[in-house]
Coordinates of C-alpha atoms in Angstrom, one line a residue:
Chain A
M33 CA 42.9 125.1 97.0
P34 CA 46.9 124.8 96.2
Y35 CA 48.6 123.1 93.7
V36 CA 52.1 122.5 94.7
N37 CA 54.1 120.3 91.8
I38 CA 57.8 119.6 92.7
Q39 CA 60.3 118.7 89.5
V40 CA 63.7 116.8 91.1
T41 CA 65.5 114.5 89.5
R42 CA 64.9 111.4 89.7
E43 CA 68.4 110.8 92.3
G44 CA 67.2 108.0 95.0
V45 CA 64.8 109.8 97.0
T46 CA 62.7 107.7 99.5
A47 CA 59.1 107.7 100.6
E48 CA 59.9 109.5 103.2
Q49 CA 61.6 111.9 101.9
K50 CA 58.7 112.6 99.6
A51 CA 56.1 112.2 102.7
R52 CA 58.5 115.0 104.3
L53 CA 58.2 117.0 100.6
I54 CA 54.2 117.0 100.8
K55 CA 54.4 117.7 104.6
G56 CA 56.4 120.7 104.3
A57 CA 54.6 122.5 101.6
T58 CA 50.9 121.5 103.0
D59 CA 52.2 123.1 105.8
L60 CA 53.9 126.0 104.2
L61 CA 50.6 127.1 102.1
V62 CA 48.5 126.8 105.7
D63 CA 50.8 128.8 107.4
V64 CA 51.1 131.9 104.4
L65 CA 48.3 131.9 103.4
D66 CA 45.8 130.0 105.7
K67 CA 45.0 127.4 103.1
N68 CA 42.9 124.0 103.7
P69 CA 45.8 120.9 104.2
A70 CA 42.1 118.7 102.6
T71 CA 41.7 120.8 98.8
T72 CA 46.1 120.8 99.0
F73 CA 47.8 119.0 96.2
V74 CA 51.8 118.3 96.2
V75 CA 52.3 116.7 93.7
I76 CA 55.9 115.3 92.7
E77 CA 57.7 114.6 89.6
E78 CA 61.1 112.8 89.3
V79 CA 62.4 113.1 85.9
D80 CA 65.6 111.0 84.4
L81 CA 68.6 112.5 85.0
E82 CA 69.3 112.5 81.3
N83 CA 66.6 114.8 80.9
W84 CA 67.6 117.7 82.5
G85 CA 69.5 120.0 81.0
V86 CA 71.1 122.8 82.8
G87 CA 74.0 125.4 81.2
G88 CA 73.3 124.1 78.2
L89 CA 74.7 120.8 79.3
P90 CA 72.0 117.0 80.7
V91 CA 73.4 117.6 84.2
E92 CA 75.1 114.9 85.1
E93 CA 77.4 116.2 81.9
Y94 CA 76.8 119.4 83.9
R95 CA 77.8 118.7 87.3
A96 CA 80.8 116.9 85.8
R97 CA 82.4 120.0 83.8
Q98 CA 81.5 121.9 86.9
L99 CA 84.1 119.3 89.2
E100 CA 86.5 119.7 86.8
K101 CA 86.9 123.0 86.8
Q102 CA 86.9 123.3 90.9
S103 CA 90.1 120.0 91.0
Chain B
M210 CA 44.8 124.5 69.9
P211 CA 43.9 123.6 73.1
Y212 CA 46.6 122.0 75.3
V213 CA 44.9 119.8 78.0
N214 CA 46.5 117.9 80.7
I215 CA 45.0 115.7 82.6
Q216 CA 47.1 114.5 86.3
V217 CA 46.0 111.4 88.2
T218 CA 47.0 108.7 90.8
R219 CA 48.6 106.0 89.3
E220 CA 46.2 102.9 90.0
G221 CA 45.4 100.8 87.2
V222 CA 43.7 103.7 84.7
T223 CA 43.2 101.3 81.1
A224 CA 43.9 102.2 77.7
E225 CA 40.4 102.1 77.2
Q226 CA 39.4 104.5 80.0
K227 CA 42.4 106.9 78.9
A228 CA 40.8 107.0 75.1
R229 CA 37.7 107.9 76.7
L230 CA 39.5 110.7 78.6
I231 CA 40.4 111.9 75.3
K232 CA 37.7 111.5 73.6
G233 CA 36.0 113.6 76.2
A234 CA 38.1 116.2 76.9
T235 CA 38.2 116.7 73.5
D236 CA 34.2 117.1 72.6
L237 CA 34.4 119.0 75.6
L238 CA 36.4 122.0 74.1
V239 CA 34.7 121.9 70.5
D240 CA 31.6 121.7 71.9
V241 CA 32.0 124.5 74.6
L242 CA 34.5 126.7 72.8
D243 CA 34.0 124.8 69.1
K244 CA 37.7 124.1 68.9
N245 CA 39.5 122.2 65.9
P246 CA 39.9 118.1 67.5
A247 CA 43.1 117.7 65.0
T248 CA 44.7 120.4 66.8
T249 CA 44.1 119.5 70.4
F250 CA 46.1 117.7 72.3
V251 CA 45.6 115.8 75.6
V252 CA 48.1 114.6 78.2
I253 CA 47.6 112.1 80.5
E254 CA 50.4 112.0 83.4
E255 CA 50.1 109.0 85.9
V256 CA 51.4 110.0 89.1
D257 CA 52.7 107.8 91.3
L258 CA 51.2 107.3 95.1
E259 CA 54.4 108.1 97.4
N260 CA 54.1 110.7 95.1
W261 CA 51.0 112.4 95.7
G262 CA 49.7 114.5 98.6
V263 CA 46.8 115.6 99.8
G264 CA 45.9 116.8 103.6
G265 CA 49.3 117.1 104.2
L266 CA 50.2 113.4 103.8
P267 CA 51.1 110.9 100.9
V268 CA 47.3 110.1 99.4
E269 CA 47.6 106.7 100.8
E270 CA 48.0 107.0 104.5
Y271 CA 45.5 110.7 103.9
R272 CA 42.9 107.7 102.6
A273 CA 44.0 104.9 105.1
R274 CA 43.5 108.1 108.5
Q275 CA 39.6 108.8 106.5
L276 CA 39.1 105.4 106.6
E277 CA 39.4 105.4 110.4
K278 CA 37.7 109.0 111.1
Q279 CA 34.3 107.0 109.9
S280 CA 34.8 103.9 111.6
Chain C
M286 CA 41.7 113.6 93.5
P287 CA 42.6 114.8 89.9
Y288 CA 44.2 118.0 88.9
V289 CA 42.7 118.9 85.1
N290 CA 45.1 121.5 83.6
I291 CA 43.4 123.6 80.1
Q292 CA 45.2 125.6 78.5
V293 CA 44.1 127.9 75.1
T294 CA 44.6 131.2 73.6
R295 CA 43.6 134.2 75.5
E296 CA 40.1 135.0 72.9
G297 CA 37.1 135.9 74.9
V298 CA 36.2 132.4 76.9
T299 CA 33.6 134.1 78.9
A300 CA 32.4 133.3 82.8
E301 CA 29.1 130.4 81.5
Q302 CA 32.2 128.8 78.7
K303 CA 34.5 128.3 81.7
A304 CA 32.1 127.1 83.9
R305 CA 30.7 124.6 81.8
L306 CA 34.7 123.3 81.0
I307 CA 34.8 123.5 84.5
K308 CA 31.9 121.0 84.9
G309 CA 32.4 119.2 81.5
A310 CA 35.7 118.3 82.5
T311 CA 34.7 117.1 86.6
D312 CA 31.7 114.8 85.4
L313 CA 34.7 112.8 82.9
L314 CA 36.6 112.2 85.5
V315 CA 33.8 111.2 87.9
D316 CA 32.2 108.8 85.0
V317 CA 35.4 107.2 83.5
L318 CA 37.8 107.2 86.7
D319 CA 34.7 107.2 89.6
K320 CA 36.8 110.2 90.6
N321 CA 35.2 112.6 93.8
P322 CA 34.1 115.9 92.6
A323 CA 35.3 117.2 95.6
T324 CA 39.0 116.7 95.4
T325 CA 39.1 117.3 91.5
F326 CA 40.6 120.5 90.5
V327 CA 40.4 122.1 87.1
V328 CA 42.5 125.3 86.7
I329 CA 42.4 127.4 82.9
E330 CA 44.7 128.7 81.9
E331 CA 44.5 131.4 79.0
V332 CA 47.7 132.7 77.0
D333 CA 47.5 135.6 74.8
L334 CA 47.4 135.3 71.5
E335 CA 51.3 136.2 70.5
N336 CA 52.4 134.1 73.5
W337 CA 51.1 130.3 71.7
G338 CA 53.0 129.6 68.9
V339 CA 52.0 126.5 66.4
G340 CA 53.8 126.1 62.8
G341 CA 56.5 128.0 64.1
L342 CA 54.8 130.9 64.0
P343 CA 52.4 133.4 66.5
V344 CA 49.1 132.0 66.0
E345 CA 47.3 134.6 64.4
E346 CA 50.0 134.9 61.8
Y347 CA 49.9 130.7 60.9
R348 CA 45.9 131.5 60.9
A349 CA 46.4 133.8 58.3
R350 CA 48.6 131.8 56.5
Q351 CA 46.2 129.1 56.6
L352 CA 43.5 131.5 55.4
E353 CA 45.7 132.9 52.3
K354 CA 46.4 128.8 51.3
Q355 CA 42.4 128.2 51.3
S356 CA 42.0 131.7 49.6
Chain D
M99 CA 66.3 131.7 84.7
P100 CA 64.5 130.1 82.3
Y101 CA 62.6 127.2 82.6
V102 CA 61.7 125.2 79.9
N103 CA 59.3 122.1 79.3
I104 CA 59.4 119.9 76.2
Q105 CA 57.0 117.7 76.4
V106 CA 56.8 114.9 73.4
T107 CA 55.9 110.8 73.3
R108 CA 57.7 108.6 74.5
E109 CA 58.9 106.8 71.2
G110 CA 62.8 106.1 71.9
V111 CA 64.3 109.4 72.5
T112 CA 68.4 108.9 72.5
A113 CA 70.5 110.4 75.3
E114 CA 72.6 112.4 72.8
Q115 CA 68.8 113.5 70.8
K116 CA 68.3 114.7 74.3
A117 CA 71.8 116.8 75.1
R118 CA 70.5 117.9 71.9
L119 CA 67.1 119.0 73.0
I120 CA 68.9 120.8 75.6
K121 CA 71.8 122.9 73.9
G122 CA 69.2 124.0 71.7
A123 CA 66.6 125.4 74.1
T124 CA 68.9 126.4 75.7
D125 CA 71.2 128.3 72.9
L126 CA 67.7 129.5 71.7
L127 CA 67.4 131.2 75.5
V128 CA 70.7 132.8 75.3
D129 CA 70.1 134.2 71.6
V130 CA 67.0 135.5 71.9
L131 CA 66.4 136.9 75.3
D132 CA 70.8 136.9 76.8
K133 CA 69.5 134.5 79.8
N134 CA 72.8 132.8 81.4
P135 CA 72.7 129.1 80.8
A136 CA 74.2 128.1 84.2
T137 CA 70.3 129.2 85.6
T138 CA 68.2 128.0 82.6
F139 CA 66.6 124.6 82.8
V140 CA 65.5 122.3 80.3
V141 CA 62.7 119.7 81.8
I142 CA 61.9 116.8 78.5
E143 CA 58.8 115.0 79.7
E144 CA 58.6 112.0 77.4
V145 CA 54.9 110.9 77.8
D146 CA 53.5 106.7 76.5
L147 CA 51.7 107.2 73.1
E148 CA 48.6 106.0 75.2
N149 CA 48.8 108.8 77.4
W150 CA 48.5 111.3 74.8
G151 CA 45.5 112.4 72.6
V152 CA 44.6 113.9 69.5
G153 CA 41.8 114.2 67.3
G154 CA 40.3 112.7 70.4
L155 CA 41.9 109.6 69.2
P156 CA 45.0 108.0 70.9
V157 CA 48.2 108.9 69.4
E158 CA 47.9 105.9 67.7
E159 CA 45.2 105.6 66.4
Y160 CA 44.7 108.7 65.1
R161 CA 48.3 108.3 63.3
A162 CA 46.4 104.4 62.0
R163 CA 43.4 106.6 60.6
Q164 CA 45.0 109.2 59.1
L165 CA 47.6 106.8 56.7
E166 CA 44.0 104.6 56.1
K167 CA 43.0 108.3 54.4
Q168 CA 46.0 108.6 52.9
S169 CA 46.2 105.3 51.4
Chain E
M239 CA 68.3 122.2 90.9
P240 CA 64.4 121.9 91.8
Y241 CA 61.8 123.6 90.0
V242 CA 58.5 124.1 92.2
N243 CA 55.2 125.5 90.6
I244 CA 52.7 127.2 93.2
Q245 CA 49.2 127.5 92.2
V246 CA 46.9 128.8 93.8
T247 CA 43.7 131.3 93.3
R248 CA 44.4 135.0 92.7
E249 CA 43.1 136.1 95.7
G250 CA 45.4 139.5 96.8
V251 CA 48.8 137.1 97.6
T252 CA 51.1 139.8 98.8
A253 CA 54.4 140.3 97.3
E254 CA 55.9 140.1 101.7
Q255 CA 53.5 136.3 101.5
K256 CA 55.4 135.6 97.8
A257 CA 58.4 135.9 99.5
R258 CA 57.4 133.6 102.6
L259 CA 56.0 131.1 100.1
I260 CA 59.3 130.9 97.8
K261 CA 61.9 131.1 101.1
G262 CA 60.0 128.4 103.0
A263 CA 59.5 126.3 99.8
T264 CA 63.3 126.7 98.6
D265 CA 64.6 126.2 102.7
L266 CA 62.2 122.7 102.2
L267 CA 64.2 121.0 99.5
V268 CA 67.3 122.2 100.9
D269 CA 66.3 120.6 104.3
V270 CA 65.0 117.3 103.0
L271 CA 67.1 116.9 99.8
D272 CA 70.0 119.1 100.7
K273 CA 69.7 120.7 97.2
N274 CA 71.7 124.1 96.4
P275 CA 68.7 127.3 96.8
A276 CA 70.9 128.7 93.7
T277 CA 69.6 126.8 91.6
T278 CA 66.2 126.1 93.5
F279 CA 63.3 127.7 91.0
V280 CA 60.0 129.2 92.5
V281 CA 57.5 130.2 90.8
I282 CA 54.3 131.2 92.0
E283 CA 51.7 131.6 89.8
E284 CA 47.9 133.0 90.3
V285 CA 44.7 131.8 88.6
D286 CA 41.6 133.7 88.5
L287 CA 38.8 132.7 90.7
E288 CA 36.4 131.4 87.7
N289 CA 39.4 130.1 85.9
W290 CA 39.5 127.4 88.8
G291 CA 37.3 125.0 89.3
V292 CA 36.5 122.1 92.0
G293 CA 33.5 119.9 92.8
G294 CA 32.9 120.6 89.4
L295 CA 31.8 124.3 89.9
P296 CA 34.2 127.7 89.7
V297 CA 35.4 127.9 93.0
E298 CA 33.7 131.1 93.9
E299 CA 30.1 129.1 93.3
Y300 CA 31.5 126.0 95.0
R301 CA 32.3 128.0 98.2
A302 CA 28.6 129.7 98.4
R303 CA 27.1 126.6 98.0
Q304 CA 29.2 125.0 101.1
L305 CA 28.1 127.8 103.2
E306 CA 24.8 127.7 103.0
K307 CA 25.1 123.9 103.4
Q308 CA 27.1 124.4 106.5
S309 CA 24.1 127.4 107.6
Chain F
M189 CA 53.1 116.7 68.3
P190 CA 55.2 118.4 70.5
Y191 CA 54.5 120.9 73.4
V192 CA 56.5 123.2 74.8
N193 CA 56.4 125.4 77.5
I194 CA 58.6 128.0 77.8
Q195 CA 58.8 130.2 81.2
V196 CA 60.5 133.1 81.7
T197 CA 60.0 136.6 83.6
R198 CA 58.0 139.4 82.6
E199 CA 60.4 141.7 81.9
G200 CA 59.3 143.0 78.2
V201 CA 59.8 140.4 76.0
T202 CA 59.0 141.6 72.5
A203 CA 56.1 140.3 69.9
E204 CA 59.3 139.9 67.6
Q205 CA 61.3 138.0 70.8
K206 CA 58.5 135.7 71.0
A207 CA 57.9 134.4 67.5
R208 CA 61.9 134.1 67.5
L209 CA 61.6 131.9 70.9
I210 CA 57.7 129.8 68.7
K211 CA 59.5 129.6 65.7
G212 CA 63.3 128.2 67.2
A213 CA 62.0 125.9 69.5
T214 CA 59.6 124.4 66.6
D215 CA 62.8 124.1 64.5
L216 CA 64.9 122.4 66.8
L217 CA 61.9 119.8 67.6
V218 CA 61.9 119.5 63.7
D219 CA 65.8 119.0 63.4
V220 CA 66.5 116.7 65.8
L221 CA 63.4 114.7 66.4
D222 CA 61.8 115.6 62.6
K223 CA 58.6 116.4 64.1
N224 CA 55.6 117.9 62.4
P225 CA 55.4 122.0 62.9
A226 CA 52.0 122.3 62.2
T227 CA 51.3 120.0 65.5
T228 CA 53.8 121.6 67.4
F229 CA 53.0 123.7 70.0
V230 CA 55.0 126.1 71.8
V231 CA 53.5 128.1 74.9
I232 CA 55.1 131.2 76.5
E233 CA 54.0 132.2 80.1
E234 CA 55.8 135.5 81.9
V235 CA 56.0 135.6 85.0
D236 CA 56.1 138.8 87.2
L237 CA 59.4 139.6 88.7
E238 CA 57.5 139.2 92.6
N239 CA 56.0 135.4 91.6
W240 CA 59.8 133.6 90.6
G241 CA 62.0 132.5 93.1
V242 CA 65.6 131.8 93.0
G243 CA 68.1 131.3 95.9
G244 CA 65.0 131.4 98.7
L245 CA 64.8 134.9 97.2
P246 CA 62.5 136.9 95.0
V247 CA 64.2 137.4 92.0
E248 CA 64.5 141.1 92.3
E249 CA 66.3 141.0 95.6
Y250 CA 68.0 138.0 94.6
R251 CA 69.7 140.0 91.9
A252 CA 70.6 143.0 93.9
R253 CA 72.1 140.1 96.4
Q254 CA 74.5 139.4 94.1
L255 CA 75.1 142.7 92.6
E256 CA 76.3 144.2 96.0
K257 CA 78.4 140.4 96.2
Q258 CA 80.0 141.6 93.3
S259 CA 80.7 145.0 93.8

C-alpha cells in the first residue's frame, strides 16, 4: 500500500500525461516491491510557477538567468 | 502540537464537512494523546480527480472499471 | 481513498494509541465523507523533539520557557 | 539538495513576498548547512482558509472567537 | 525540477531496490514530462508497520484479518 | 499559522544547527508575512542517504560520479 506523491510545476501537464505518470509509478512499485496496485496511491500536485523556488529564485527567474548565462 | 494533513479527491466537500473533519481530527488528538487544540493544525488538501491514481489508473477510470466488473 | 498524515513529536506514543489514531481518523472519513475504509490510508510520522520547532525554538526549549513564564 | 515546503493560508501572498520566502529559505540552508542553492527546492503551498483548522475550528471561525475573547 | 515522495511500509527494502525506485521514478519524469534528471528529487520514506493504517487497523492486523477471511 | 517542512539528507545535522534552522525559518515567516511565531511550526525531516535520489541515482553515487567528472 504505497503512497507516491509527485510534485511538478503547473505547466500544462495533460490528462494523458497524468495517466502515464500514475501508471508508471504504480508499475514501478509492482515491479520493484511487488506491491498491490489496488492499494497503491499516486497523487500529482501541480505547483504554480511563482510558488516554486530553486537557486534562491522563483523558477521562471532562475530559468531566465540560466539562459542569459548560456547566451 | 500535531499537524494533520488530510488528502481527499476534489468532489464537492462542503465547508460544513470540512469543519467536521477539522473538529473530529482535533478531538481525536486530544482524546488519544491529550494534545492542546490551540496548537493542533489540520490541513485539508483537495486533489483533482485526474491527479489521483489508484490501481494504476486515474481514479475516475478505476471506478468505471470496478463498476463494469460488478455489472 | 483518503490519505491522512498525522505528524506528532516522538514522545512515546504506544502501539495501542497509534491503533486508536488509525481507527479514529478512518472512522472520521467514513462518517463525514462516506469513504471506504479499505482504501483509506493513515500514516503516523513521529518527529524527534529537536526536529520540531514552534515559537522559533526547538519544542523542548519552547516548553521550558513557557513554564518559566507561568511560574 | 534540501526540499523546503512552506504551507500558509491563502490570504493574498504576493509574488514579491513569495520571492522573499524562496530567497530567505534558500539562504538559510546555505548559511546553516552550506547547501548548494542550485539544488535547493522551496515549494510554497497556499491553503484555502476553510481548509485550515486550528483549535478544532476552521481558521476564520477560530480567529473570530479569539477576537470575541479579547473584546 | 520534480519532487517525488514515495512512502512505503518499513519491510526490508534493500539499497538495490531503493536505487531501482529512484532510477525508475526519475526515468518516468524524463519520459513523460521531459524533466531534467539533475534537478529531479526522489525521496523514499519508510514507515514503521504500526504507524501505517488501512481499513481502520494497523496494517499488520489488517493483513491478518484479510488472511482469516480468505482461509 | 504556517507549517514549514525542511527535508535534508541525514548527514550529522547538529542540534545547534537544527535550532538555527527553526529560528531562521520562523523569523522569515514573521518578517515576510507577519506571522505569529507561537503558531508557526517548523519540522525537520532527515532522510537516509540511500533514500534520497537525484539524477536518477542514490545521492552518494551521484556525488561520486560528479567528482569523477570533475577530476
